[in-house]
Amino acid sequence: MVLQRLKHSLSLMIRLIIAEFTKISRTRSLVLFLIAPAIVVTLAAFTIGHPLDRASWQIIWQSALYLWSSFVFPLYIAIIATRINGNDHQNQTWRLMLTLPIRPCHLYFAKLFVEWALLASANLILILVYSAGLLVSIKSDPIGFMPENNFIMLVAGLSLVFLPVLFIQHSISWFTSNTTLPLTLGTLLSFAAGPVNIGFSEQGWLYYPWDYGLRFINNKLDIVTSKLTIHFSQCEFLGLTLGSFIIACLLIAPWLNRRDIH
């Protein structure tokens, strides 16, 4: 009986996820979602000129990685969450969707998965743009200059590092019909990530997930108290963000079915 219910829920979630992707593919938003990483690298490239060797391209990559993790990616999360949930708010399709034999939590997590998939795809495209640009920039012996695994792992890890931010932005956009509020809030909090990174160097940063990206790529994950210093490796920190995300999802699931969507 339990296995049958799990199978039914999984089948339902898959259909909802496909439906959400179908809705996105019919809009121009998908194009924006996909080209954003390339735009970030291009902007970084124009700040220092055209690369002619590997060292120059690595400087571009470091600039792009800083810009992406400190501001663009968390802002990107706010845009995606607001856009995907805002479509249903604006078109008043919540009621129609919930007349189907589904629970609000099913729709909530289907949209959450779609948003995460788009974010992971954006990071993948950023890696591909970096790899292609590196090979094109090197005129001599391009085979010897393959992308550095460290950079690739950092970008891939951002998809997990920002899971708490995704959860917060998705929840605000889910419960708020005003699409301006979550986008404005996400923009302001993303802008503040840099100052927070500088001003809260001990333990305060842990309560500000918009700062997680910068600390992750710089490997500054120490929590300093008056008695001891706790250091997280990058892998341990990924486990921490993933674990907190799972706990938050488990806590909100029962509440979703009791709370109305406006």
XYZ file of C-alpha atoms in Angstrom:
262
model
C 0.000 0.000 0.000
C 2.763 2.415 0.950
C 4.794 1.448 -2.108
C 1.796 2.045 -4.339
C 1.230 5.504 -2.864
C 4.883 6.394 -3.341
C 4.739 5.221 -6.938
C 1.612 7.309 -7.542
C 3.197 10.403 -5.963
C 6.352 9.988 -8.028
C 4.343 9.612 -11.234
C 2.318 12.693 -10.351
C 5.440 14.733 -9.610
C 6.984 13.766 -12.941
C 3.862 14.883 -14.809
C 3.792 18.175 -12.910
C 7.476 18.810 -13.621
C 6.946 18.147 -17.328
C 3.959 20.508 -17.296
C 6.032 23.256 -15.674
C 8.825 22.864 -18.212
C 6.231 22.998 -20.993
C 4.875 26.292 -19.676
C 8.357 27.780 -19.510
C 9.282 26.630 -23.020
C 6.343 28.597 -24.425
C 7.700 31.884 -23.111
C 10.766 33.938 -23.851
C 11.934 33.521 -20.278
C 13.736 30.297 -21.128
C 16.059 32.152 -23.495
C 16.991 34.572 -20.715
C 17.526 31.705 -18.288
C 19.978 30.054 -20.657
C 22.028 33.013 -21.925
C 22.621 34.670 -18.545
C 25.861 32.730 -17.807
C 27.332 33.667 -21.176
C 26.472 37.314 -20.524
C 28.338 37.200 -17.210
C 31.507 35.886 -18.844
C 31.232 38.422 -21.667
C 30.916 41.328 -19.233
C 33.949 40.106 -17.323
C 35.887 39.776 -20.586
C 35.200 43.360 -21.616
C 36.494 44.669 -18.288
C 40.053 43.551 -18.989
C 40.197 43.212 -22.772
C 40.452 40.278 -25.117
C 42.429 37.278 -23.825
C 45.424 36.078 -25.789
C 46.801 33.457 -23.462
C 45.769 31.126 -20.695
C 46.720 33.501 -17.885
C 44.477 36.250 -19.270
C 41.581 33.867 -19.659
C 42.010 32.663 -16.084
C 41.745 36.263 -14.872
C 38.520 36.603 -16.828
C 37.249 33.381 -15.320
C 38.064 34.486 -11.776
C 36.290 37.801 -12.369
C 33.265 36.011 -13.803
C 33.193 33.540 -10.921
C 33.291 36.356 -8.368
C 30.532 38.291 -10.139
C 28.430 35.176 -10.605
C 28.671 33.914 -7.019
C 28.427 37.276 -5.250
C 25.510 38.887 -7.061
C 24.305 37.523 -10.389
C 23.487 33.958 -9.333
C 21.463 34.860 -6.193
C 19.676 37.535 -8.238
C 19.136 34.914 -10.926
C 17.441 32.726 -8.312
C 15.060 35.550 -7.397
C 14.185 36.154 -11.049
C 13.501 32.492 -11.774
C 11.415 31.919 -8.635
C 9.404 35.088 -9.209
C 8.856 34.328 -12.872
C 7.748 30.721 -12.468
C 5.391 31.418 -9.570
C 4.344 34.798 -10.928
C 2.900 33.264 -14.088
C 0.301 31.401 -12.067
C -0.390 34.409 -9.853
C -0.937 36.711 -12.830
C -3.025 34.266 -14.847
C -4.994 33.049 -11.820
C -4.234 29.428 -12.662
C -3.636 28.325 -9.056
C -7.282 27.450 -8.553
C -7.423 25.554 -11.824
C -4.334 23.527 -10.961
C -5.626 22.688 -7.499
C -8.937 21.394 -8.857
C -6.900 18.465 -10.139
C -6.247 15.496 -7.819
C -3.024 17.021 -6.490
C -1.976 18.602 -3.230
C -0.421 22.049 -2.914
C 2.822 20.451 -1.726
C 3.073 18.465 -4.983
C 2.852 21.638 -7.039
C 5.199 23.481 -4.679
C 7.962 20.897 -4.962
C 7.463 20.434 -8.710
C 8.070 24.140 -9.253
C 10.981 24.054 -6.812
C 12.626 21.237 -8.768
C 12.141 23.065 -12.077
C 13.768 26.173 -10.638
C 16.729 24.172 -9.335
C 17.103 22.403 -12.697
C 17.281 25.766 -14.474
C 19.906 26.980 -12.005
C 21.988 23.834 -12.452
C 21.682 24.217 -16.232
C 22.890 27.813 -15.978
C 25.968 26.666 -14.083
C 26.574 23.945 -16.662
C 26.384 26.489 -19.481
C 28.801 28.732 -17.606
C 31.253 25.824 -17.398
C 30.842 25.091 -21.116
C 31.370 28.744 -22.046
C 34.504 28.832 -19.928
C 35.854 25.632 -21.463
C 35.099 26.719 -25.028
C 36.549 30.182 -24.494
C 39.697 28.751 -22.966
C 40.319 26.466 -25.918
C 39.606 29.193 -28.463
C 41.871 31.667 -26.674
C 44.863 29.369 -26.660
C 46.568 29.442 -30.032
C 49.347 27.013 -29.201
C 48.867 23.493 -27.903
C 45.194 23.827 -26.855
C 45.084 20.208 -25.714
C 47.561 20.991 -22.970
C 45.364 23.691 -21.543
C 42.263 21.919 -20.377
C 39.824 23.564 -17.939
C 40.925 23.408 -14.322
C 38.877 21.000 -12.252
C 38.871 23.331 -9.258
C 36.937 26.032 -11.102
C 34.514 23.523 -12.551
C 33.810 22.012 -9.134
C 33.239 25.451 -7.612
C 30.660 26.419 -10.212
C 28.928 23.055 -9.977
C 28.865 23.351 -6.188
C 27.000 26.657 -6.323
C 23.863 24.746 -7.310
C 23.901 23.206 -3.817
C 25.384 26.125 -1.901
C 22.454 28.380 -2.784
C 19.718 25.846 -1.997
C 18.700 27.798 1.155
C 18.352 30.964 -0.930
C 16.291 29.075 -3.500
C 14.002 27.762 -0.775
C 13.456 31.241 0.688
C 12.867 32.929 -2.659
C 10.566 30.185 -3.886
C 8.498 30.274 -0.692
C 8.100 34.055 -0.802
C 7.082 33.944 -4.467
C 4.700 31.061 -3.779
C 2.751 32.774 -1.007
C 2.930 36.346 -2.363
C 0.847 37.391 -5.342
C 2.806 40.653 -5.616
C 5.690 39.742 -7.930
C 7.524 42.987 -7.173
C 8.129 42.109 -3.521
C 10.193 38.893 -3.911
C 12.193 40.339 -6.804
C 12.983 43.559 -4.938
C 13.863 41.646 -1.796
C 16.105 39.266 -3.733
C 17.877 42.169 -5.442
C 18.569 44.010 -2.185
C 19.766 40.892 -0.375
C 22.020 39.980 -3.312
C 23.527 43.472 -3.346
C 24.239 43.204 0.379
C 26.188 39.943 0.038
C 29.486 41.768 -0.541
C 29.276 44.037 2.540
C 28.100 41.122 4.676
C 31.074 39.074 3.484
C 33.393 41.809 4.738
C 31.572 42.879 7.885
C 30.524 39.512 9.301
C 33.767 37.570 9.161
C 33.160 35.400 12.225
C 29.842 33.633 12.767
C 27.169 36.103 11.646
C 27.522 35.169 7.972
C 26.036 31.725 8.635
C 22.613 33.346 9.048
C 22.879 35.146 5.703
C 22.738 32.504 2.937
C 23.182 35.098 0.173
C 26.817 35.294 1.319
C 27.392 31.550 1.019
C 28.587 31.738 -2.590
C 31.496 34.088 -1.956
C 32.612 32.182 1.108
C 32.388 28.887 -0.737
C 34.548 29.905 -3.699
C 37.077 31.598 -1.391
C 36.995 28.669 1.065
C 36.405 31.016 4.008
C 33.968 28.860 5.928
C 35.227 29.340 9.479
C 32.771 29.990 12.308
C 34.627 31.803 15.088
C 33.222 31.977 18.618
C 34.744 33.144 21.878
C 35.722 29.598 22.795
C 36.513 27.765 19.578
C 36.806 27.961 15.821
C 34.809 25.591 13.630
C 36.109 25.051 10.115
C 34.001 23.553 7.360
C 35.609 22.099 4.287
C 33.847 22.870 1.027
C 32.414 19.349 0.847
C 31.176 19.565 4.437
C 29.577 22.910 3.713
C 27.758 21.433 0.710
C 26.409 18.756 3.032
C 25.314 21.440 5.497
C 23.385 23.453 2.917
C 21.811 20.334 1.417
C 20.832 19.048 4.852
C 19.283 22.356 5.911
C 17.377 22.486 2.623
C 15.951 18.993 3.124
C 14.931 19.783 6.711
C 13.217 22.996 5.587
C 11.309 21.100 2.887
C 10.153 18.479 5.392
C 8.982 21.172 7.797
C 7.044 23.178 5.228
C 5.343 20.223 3.507
C 2.540 19.713 6.097
C 1.965 23.466 6.354
C 1.530 23.840 2.584
C -1.595 21.705 2.555
C -3.204 23.862 5.264
C -2.263 27.264 3.844
C -4.221 28.913 1.042
C -2.466 30.306 -2.041
C -3.297 33.922 -2.813
